[in-house]
Short mmCIF file of C-alpha atoms in Angstrom, two decimals:
data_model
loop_
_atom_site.label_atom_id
_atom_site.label_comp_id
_atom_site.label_asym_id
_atom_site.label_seq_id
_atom_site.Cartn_x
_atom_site.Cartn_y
_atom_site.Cartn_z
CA UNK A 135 -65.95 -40.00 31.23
CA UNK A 136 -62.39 -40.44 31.67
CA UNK A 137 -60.40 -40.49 28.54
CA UNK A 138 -62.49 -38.75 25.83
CA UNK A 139 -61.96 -38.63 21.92
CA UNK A 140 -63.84 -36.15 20.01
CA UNK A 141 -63.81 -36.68 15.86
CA UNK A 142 -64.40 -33.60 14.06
CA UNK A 143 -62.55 -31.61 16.10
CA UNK A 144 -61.67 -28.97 13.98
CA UNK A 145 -65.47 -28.38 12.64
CA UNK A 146 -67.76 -25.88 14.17
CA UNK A 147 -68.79 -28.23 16.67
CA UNK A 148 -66.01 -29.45 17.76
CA UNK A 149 -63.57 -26.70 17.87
CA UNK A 150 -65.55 -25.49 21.05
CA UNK A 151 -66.31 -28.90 22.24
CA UNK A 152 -63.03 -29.59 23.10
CA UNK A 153 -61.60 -26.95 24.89
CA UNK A 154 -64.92 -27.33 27.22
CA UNK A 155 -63.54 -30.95 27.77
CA UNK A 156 -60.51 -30.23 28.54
CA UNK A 157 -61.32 -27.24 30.74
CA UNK A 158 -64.01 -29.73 32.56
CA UNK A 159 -62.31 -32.94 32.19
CA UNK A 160 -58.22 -31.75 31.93
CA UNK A 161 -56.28 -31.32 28.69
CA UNK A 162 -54.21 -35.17 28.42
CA UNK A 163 -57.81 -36.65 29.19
CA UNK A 164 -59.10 -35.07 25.49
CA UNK A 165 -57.97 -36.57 22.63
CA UNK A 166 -59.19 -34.24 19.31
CA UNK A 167 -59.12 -35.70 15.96
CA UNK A 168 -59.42 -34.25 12.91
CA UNK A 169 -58.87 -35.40 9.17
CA UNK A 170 -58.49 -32.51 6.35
CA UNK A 171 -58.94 -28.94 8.17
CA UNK A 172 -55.75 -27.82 10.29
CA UNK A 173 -56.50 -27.10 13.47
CA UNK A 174 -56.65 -23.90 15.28
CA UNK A 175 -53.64 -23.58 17.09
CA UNK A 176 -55.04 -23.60 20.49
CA UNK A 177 -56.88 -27.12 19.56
CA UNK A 178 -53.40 -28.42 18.49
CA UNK A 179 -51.56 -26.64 21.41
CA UNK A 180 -53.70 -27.45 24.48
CA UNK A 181 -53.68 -31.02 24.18
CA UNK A 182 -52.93 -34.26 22.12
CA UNK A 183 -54.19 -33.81 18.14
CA UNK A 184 -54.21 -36.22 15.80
CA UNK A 185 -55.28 -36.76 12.40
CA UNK A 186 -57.98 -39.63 11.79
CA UNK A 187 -60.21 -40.98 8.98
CA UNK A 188 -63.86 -42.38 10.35
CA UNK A 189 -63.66 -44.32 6.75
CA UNK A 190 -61.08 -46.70 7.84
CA UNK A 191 -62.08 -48.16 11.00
CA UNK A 192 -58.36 -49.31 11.50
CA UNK A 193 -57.54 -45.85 12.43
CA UNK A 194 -60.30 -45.68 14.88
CA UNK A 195 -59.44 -48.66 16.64
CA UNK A 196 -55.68 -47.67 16.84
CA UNK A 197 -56.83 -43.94 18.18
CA UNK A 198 -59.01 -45.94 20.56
CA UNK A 199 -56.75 -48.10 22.32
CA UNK A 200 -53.58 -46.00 22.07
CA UNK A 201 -55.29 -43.49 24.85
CA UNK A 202 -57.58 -46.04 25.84
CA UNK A 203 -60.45 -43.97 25.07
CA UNK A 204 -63.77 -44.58 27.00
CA UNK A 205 -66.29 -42.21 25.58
CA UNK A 206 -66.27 -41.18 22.11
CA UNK A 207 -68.34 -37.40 20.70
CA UNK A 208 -68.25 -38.66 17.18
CA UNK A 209 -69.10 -35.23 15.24
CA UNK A 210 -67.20 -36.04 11.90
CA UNK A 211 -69.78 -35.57 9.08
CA UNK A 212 -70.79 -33.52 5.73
CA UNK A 213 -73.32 -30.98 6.31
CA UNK A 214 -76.82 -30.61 4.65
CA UNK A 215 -75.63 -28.59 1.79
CA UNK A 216 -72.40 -29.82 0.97
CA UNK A 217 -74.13 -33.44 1.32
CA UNK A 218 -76.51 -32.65 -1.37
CA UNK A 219 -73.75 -31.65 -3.58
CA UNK A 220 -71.93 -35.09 -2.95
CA UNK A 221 -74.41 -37.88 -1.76
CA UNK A 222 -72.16 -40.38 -2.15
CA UNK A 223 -69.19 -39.18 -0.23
CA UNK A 224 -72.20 -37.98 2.39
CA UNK A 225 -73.22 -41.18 3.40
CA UNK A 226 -69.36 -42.38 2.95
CA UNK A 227 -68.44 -40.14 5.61
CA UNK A 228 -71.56 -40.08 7.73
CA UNK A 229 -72.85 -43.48 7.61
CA UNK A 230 -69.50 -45.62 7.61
CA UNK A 231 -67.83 -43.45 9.75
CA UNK A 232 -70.50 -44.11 12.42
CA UNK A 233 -70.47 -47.46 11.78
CA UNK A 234 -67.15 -47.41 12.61
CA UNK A 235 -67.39 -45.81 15.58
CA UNK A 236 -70.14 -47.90 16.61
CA UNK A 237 -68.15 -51.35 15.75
CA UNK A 238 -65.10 -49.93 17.70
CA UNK A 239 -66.87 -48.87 20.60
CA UNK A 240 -68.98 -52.17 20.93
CA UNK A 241 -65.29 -53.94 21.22
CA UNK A 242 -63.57 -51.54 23.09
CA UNK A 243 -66.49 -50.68 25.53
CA UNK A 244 -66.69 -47.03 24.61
CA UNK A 245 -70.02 -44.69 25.54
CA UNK A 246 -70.67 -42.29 22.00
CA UNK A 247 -72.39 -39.43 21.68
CA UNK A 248 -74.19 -39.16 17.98
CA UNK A 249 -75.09 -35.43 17.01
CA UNK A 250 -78.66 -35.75 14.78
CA UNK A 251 -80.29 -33.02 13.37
CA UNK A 252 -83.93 -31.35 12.70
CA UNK A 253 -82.79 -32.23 8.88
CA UNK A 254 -83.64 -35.81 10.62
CA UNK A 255 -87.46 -35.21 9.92
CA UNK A 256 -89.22 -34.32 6.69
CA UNK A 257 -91.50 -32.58 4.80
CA UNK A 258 -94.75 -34.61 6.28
CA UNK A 259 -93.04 -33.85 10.12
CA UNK A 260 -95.23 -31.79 11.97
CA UNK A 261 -93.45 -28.34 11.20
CA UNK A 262 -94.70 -26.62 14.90
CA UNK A 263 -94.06 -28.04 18.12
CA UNK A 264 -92.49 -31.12 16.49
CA UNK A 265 -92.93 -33.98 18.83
CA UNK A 266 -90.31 -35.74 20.05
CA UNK A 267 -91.49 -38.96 18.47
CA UNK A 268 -92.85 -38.47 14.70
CA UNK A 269 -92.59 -38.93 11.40
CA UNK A 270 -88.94 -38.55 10.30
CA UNK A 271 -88.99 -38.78 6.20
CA UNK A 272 -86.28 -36.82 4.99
CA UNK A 273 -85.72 -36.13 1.61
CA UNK A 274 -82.20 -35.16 1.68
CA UNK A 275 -79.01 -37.15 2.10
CA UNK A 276 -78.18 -35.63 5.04
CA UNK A 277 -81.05 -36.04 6.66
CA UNK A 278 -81.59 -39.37 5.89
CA UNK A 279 -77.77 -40.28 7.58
CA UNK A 280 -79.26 -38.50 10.56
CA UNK A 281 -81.89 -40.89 10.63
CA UNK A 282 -80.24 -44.12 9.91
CA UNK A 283 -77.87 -42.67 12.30
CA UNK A 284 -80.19 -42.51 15.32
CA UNK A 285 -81.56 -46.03 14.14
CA UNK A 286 -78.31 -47.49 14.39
CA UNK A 287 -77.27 -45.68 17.44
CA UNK A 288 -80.55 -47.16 18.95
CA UNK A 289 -79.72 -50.85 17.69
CA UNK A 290 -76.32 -50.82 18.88
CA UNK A 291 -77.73 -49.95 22.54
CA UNK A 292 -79.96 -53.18 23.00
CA UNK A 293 -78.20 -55.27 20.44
CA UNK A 294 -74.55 -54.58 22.29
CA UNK A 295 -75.04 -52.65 25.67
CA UNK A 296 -73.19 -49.68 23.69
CA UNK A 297 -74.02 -46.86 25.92
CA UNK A 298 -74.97 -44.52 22.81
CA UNK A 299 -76.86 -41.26 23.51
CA UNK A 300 -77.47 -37.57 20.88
CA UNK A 301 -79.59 -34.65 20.48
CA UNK A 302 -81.22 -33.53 17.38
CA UNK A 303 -79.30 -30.25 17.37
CA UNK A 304 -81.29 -27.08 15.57
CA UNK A 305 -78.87 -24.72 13.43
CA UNK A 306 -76.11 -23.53 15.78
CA UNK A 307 -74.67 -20.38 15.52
CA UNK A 308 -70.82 -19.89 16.58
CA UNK A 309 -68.61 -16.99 16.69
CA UNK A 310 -65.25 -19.40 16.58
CA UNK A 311 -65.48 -21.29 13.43
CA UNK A 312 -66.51 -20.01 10.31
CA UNK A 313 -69.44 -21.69 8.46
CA UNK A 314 -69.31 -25.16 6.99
CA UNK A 315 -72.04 -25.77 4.25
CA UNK A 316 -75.74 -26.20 6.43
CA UNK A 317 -78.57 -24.88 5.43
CA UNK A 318 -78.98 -22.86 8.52
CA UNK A 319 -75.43 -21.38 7.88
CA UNK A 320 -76.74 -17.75 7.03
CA UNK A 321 -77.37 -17.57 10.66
CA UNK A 322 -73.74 -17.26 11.17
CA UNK A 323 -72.87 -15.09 8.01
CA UNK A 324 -74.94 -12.79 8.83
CA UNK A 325 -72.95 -11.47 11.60
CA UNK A 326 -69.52 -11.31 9.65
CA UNK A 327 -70.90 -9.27 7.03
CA UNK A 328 -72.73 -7.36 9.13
CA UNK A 329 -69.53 -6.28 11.09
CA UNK A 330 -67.42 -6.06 8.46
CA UNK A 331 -70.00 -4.48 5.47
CA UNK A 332 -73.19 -3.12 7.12
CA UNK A 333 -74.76 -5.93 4.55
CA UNK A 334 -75.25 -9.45 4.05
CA UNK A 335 -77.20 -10.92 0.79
CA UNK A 336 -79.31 -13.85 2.39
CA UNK A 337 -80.03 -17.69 0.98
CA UNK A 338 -83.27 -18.23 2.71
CA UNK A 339 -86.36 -16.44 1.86
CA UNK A 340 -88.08 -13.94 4.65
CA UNK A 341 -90.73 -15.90 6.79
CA UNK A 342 -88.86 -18.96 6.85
CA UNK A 343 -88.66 -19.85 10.61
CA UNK A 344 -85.93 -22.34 11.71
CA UNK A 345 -84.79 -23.72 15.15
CA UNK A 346 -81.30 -22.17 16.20
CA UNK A 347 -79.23 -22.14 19.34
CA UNK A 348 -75.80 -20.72 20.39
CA UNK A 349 -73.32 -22.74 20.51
CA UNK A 350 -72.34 -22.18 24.19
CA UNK A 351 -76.07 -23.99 24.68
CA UNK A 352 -74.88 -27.03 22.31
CA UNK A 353 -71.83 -27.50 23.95
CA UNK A 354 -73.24 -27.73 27.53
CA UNK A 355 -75.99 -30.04 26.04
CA UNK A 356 -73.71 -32.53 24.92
CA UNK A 357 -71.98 -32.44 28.22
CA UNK A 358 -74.76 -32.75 30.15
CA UNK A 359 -76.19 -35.37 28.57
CA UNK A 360 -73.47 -37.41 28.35
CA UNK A 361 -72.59 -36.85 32.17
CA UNK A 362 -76.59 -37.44 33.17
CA UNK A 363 -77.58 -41.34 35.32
CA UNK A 364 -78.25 -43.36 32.55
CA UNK A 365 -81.41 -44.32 35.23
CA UNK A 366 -82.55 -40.89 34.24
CA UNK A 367 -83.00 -41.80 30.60
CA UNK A 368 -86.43 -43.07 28.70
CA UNK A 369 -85.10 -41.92 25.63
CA UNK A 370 -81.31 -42.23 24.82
CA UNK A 371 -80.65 -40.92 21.24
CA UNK A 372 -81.81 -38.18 19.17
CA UNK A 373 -83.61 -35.72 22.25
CA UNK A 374 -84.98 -32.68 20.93
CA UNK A 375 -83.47 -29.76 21.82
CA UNK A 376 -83.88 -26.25 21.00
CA UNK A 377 -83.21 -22.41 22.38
CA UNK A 378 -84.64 -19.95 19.44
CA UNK A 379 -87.09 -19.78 16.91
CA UNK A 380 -86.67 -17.31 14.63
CA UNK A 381 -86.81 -16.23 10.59
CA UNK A 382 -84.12 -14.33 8.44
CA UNK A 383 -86.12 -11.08 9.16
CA UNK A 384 -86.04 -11.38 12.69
CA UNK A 385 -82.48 -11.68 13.20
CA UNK A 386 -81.93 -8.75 11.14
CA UNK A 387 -84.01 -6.56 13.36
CA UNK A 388 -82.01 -7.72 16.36
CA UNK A 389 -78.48 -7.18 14.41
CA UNK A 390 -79.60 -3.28 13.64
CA UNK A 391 -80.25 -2.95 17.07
CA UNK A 392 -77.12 -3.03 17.80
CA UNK A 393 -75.98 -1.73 14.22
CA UNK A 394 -78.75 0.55 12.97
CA UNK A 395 -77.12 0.86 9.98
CA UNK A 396 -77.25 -2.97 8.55
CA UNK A 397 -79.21 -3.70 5.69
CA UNK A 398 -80.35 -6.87 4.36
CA UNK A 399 -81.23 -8.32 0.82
CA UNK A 400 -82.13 -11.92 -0.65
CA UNK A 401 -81.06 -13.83 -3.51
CA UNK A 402 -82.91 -16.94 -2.68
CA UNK A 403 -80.83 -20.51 -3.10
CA UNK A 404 -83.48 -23.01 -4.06
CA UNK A 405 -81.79 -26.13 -2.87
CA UNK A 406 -80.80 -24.70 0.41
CA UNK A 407 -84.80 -23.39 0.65
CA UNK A 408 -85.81 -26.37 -0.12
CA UNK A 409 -83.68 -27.97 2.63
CA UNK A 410 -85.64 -25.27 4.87
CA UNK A 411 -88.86 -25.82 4.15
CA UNK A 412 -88.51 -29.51 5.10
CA UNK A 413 -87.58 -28.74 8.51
CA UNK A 414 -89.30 -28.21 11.93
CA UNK A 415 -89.97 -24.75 12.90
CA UNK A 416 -89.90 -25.05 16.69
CA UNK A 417 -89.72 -28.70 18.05
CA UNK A 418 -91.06 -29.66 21.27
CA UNK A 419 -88.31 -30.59 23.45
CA UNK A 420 -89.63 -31.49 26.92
CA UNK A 421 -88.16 -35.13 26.95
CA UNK A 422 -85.08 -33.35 26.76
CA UNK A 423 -86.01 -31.09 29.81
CA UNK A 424 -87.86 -34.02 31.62
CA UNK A 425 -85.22 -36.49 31.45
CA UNK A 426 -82.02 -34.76 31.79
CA UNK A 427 -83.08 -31.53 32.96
CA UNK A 428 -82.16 -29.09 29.73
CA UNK A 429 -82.58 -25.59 29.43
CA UNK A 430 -80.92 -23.09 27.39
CA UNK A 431 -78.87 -19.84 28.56
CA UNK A 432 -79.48 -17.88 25.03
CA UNK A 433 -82.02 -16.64 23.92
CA UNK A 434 -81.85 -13.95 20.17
CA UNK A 435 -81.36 -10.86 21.96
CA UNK A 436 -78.82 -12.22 24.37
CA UNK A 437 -77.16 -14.48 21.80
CA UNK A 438 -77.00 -11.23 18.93
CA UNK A 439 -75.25 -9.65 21.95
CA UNK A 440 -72.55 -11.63 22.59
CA UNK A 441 -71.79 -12.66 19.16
CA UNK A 442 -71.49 -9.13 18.34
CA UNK A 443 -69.35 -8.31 21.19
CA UNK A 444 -67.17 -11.43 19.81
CA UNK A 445 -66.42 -10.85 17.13
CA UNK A 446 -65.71 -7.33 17.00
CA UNK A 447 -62.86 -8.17 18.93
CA UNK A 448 -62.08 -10.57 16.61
CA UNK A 449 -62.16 -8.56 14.10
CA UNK A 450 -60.24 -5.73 15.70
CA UNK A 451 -57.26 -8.25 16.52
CA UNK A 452 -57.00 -9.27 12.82
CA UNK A 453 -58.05 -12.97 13.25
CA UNK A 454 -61.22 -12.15 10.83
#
């Protein structure tokens, strides 16, 4: 990788993606584009920004040879919640905007990395120890994008040579960016109100267990998968990965270790526990381990740690 543009910079993704770049690959190398959040100001500080809608594959292609971009981490997309609440602009923004990126990388020679998603598979997906290769029958918008997604990755590497490669990334946790309408996004409020209230009113039910990681681990997946011989690779898109398994419950127990006084309640959301039950609850990821050698650094205790540590100084400096 050489000259890199990341789309969706400013999600929760993204917004720790690139500074990783640029740390790894040097700030003018990492282009980050985002469309209707302003940017942090050390996204918008560190290196070149710019504004860009994956709808209008004009823009792409201008972004693209303006920097002469040669790899593209195309993260742009609604999440699983907010996608259920507007299908339409969901696969607007998911499925055209790949597309796009797809079309412009084919003709400009670009490499892309495609983030899927356990909301890839479905309610008849083996829920433990998903395999690798399964059923994937979503019943949600999102997670049918996720799987037309990986299709079309997949066609556009033996149709066009278009060196496309993803992960099927669990719910991510991230002490940066606030939450941004997933199904797994409790696992991240939890912590604020924790901090800031001793409290937090959860979505999902108790016992439902969900794939997570922290997002130091998704970063460095991404990475290393893109950086990894392509000799290496049996599978190219859509690897399992995954660091945690764990239920509301669980990760309330950890939490009061560290704050004995946090309670927790539920007020269940039934399309968002829905969306849960339709998901793996561990997936087997040794493809991803076999072929390109991943393993995470987090595990709950040590990932609870840090975030706590986080974002109490967050908090303390005002920027909560």
């Amino acid at each position: 990788m050489k000259r890199i543009l990341v789309t969706g910079a400013t999600g929760q993704i993204g917004s720790e993606l690139v500074p990783a770049l640029r740390e790894r690959y040097g700030c003018a190398q990492v282009i980050a584009a985002g469309h209707k959040t302003k940017p942090q100001p050390g996204l918008a500080e560190s290196g070149t920004y710019t504004t860009l809608d994956v709808t209008q594959i004009e823009s792409i292609e201008a972004v693209v040879k303006q920097y002469q971009i040669d790899t593209i981490f195309h993260l742009a997309a609604l999440l699983s919640a907010k996608a259920e609440e507007k299908p339409q602009l969901a696969w607007k923004v998911n499925m055209t905007g790949l597309y796009n990126v797809l079309e412009v990388s084919r003709k400009n020679e670009c490499a892309v990395f495609f983030p899927s998603s356990i909301g890839a598979f479905g309610p008849d997906t083996p829920r433990d120890n998903t395999p690798q290769d399964t059923l994937q029958h979503p019943n949600t918008m999102y997670g049918v994008c996720k799987v037309s997604g990986e299709l079309l990755c997949n066609y556009y590497y033996t149709r066009f040579g278009v060196d496309t490669r993803g992960v099927r990334y669990p719910g991510l946790i991230s002490y940066d960016t606030l939450p941004g309408g997933g199904t797994t996004d409790y696992a991240v409020e939890i912590f604020y109100r924790a901090i800031k209230e001793k409290k937090y009113n959860c979505f999902l039910k108790q016992g439902t267990y969900l794939d997570m990681m922290y997002m130091p681990d998704a970063v460095r997946a991404a990475i290393q998968l893109m950086e990894t011989d392509a000799s290496r690779l049996k599978h190219r898109n859509a690897f399992n990965i995954t660091a945690m398994s764990f239920a509301p419950e669980e990760l309330a127990a950890s939490i009061q270790k560290f704050i004995p006084d946090f309670f927790m309640q539920y007020t269940v959301d039934p399309v968002r526990q829905a969306i849960a039950d339709s998901w793996p609850c561990h997936m087997d990821d040794r493809a991803a381990r076999e072929e390109w050698g991943w393993e995470p650094r987090y595990n709950l205790e040590s990932m609870t740690q840090d975030m706590i540590d986080r974002l109490t100084v967050k908090l303390n400096s005002g920027r909560l």
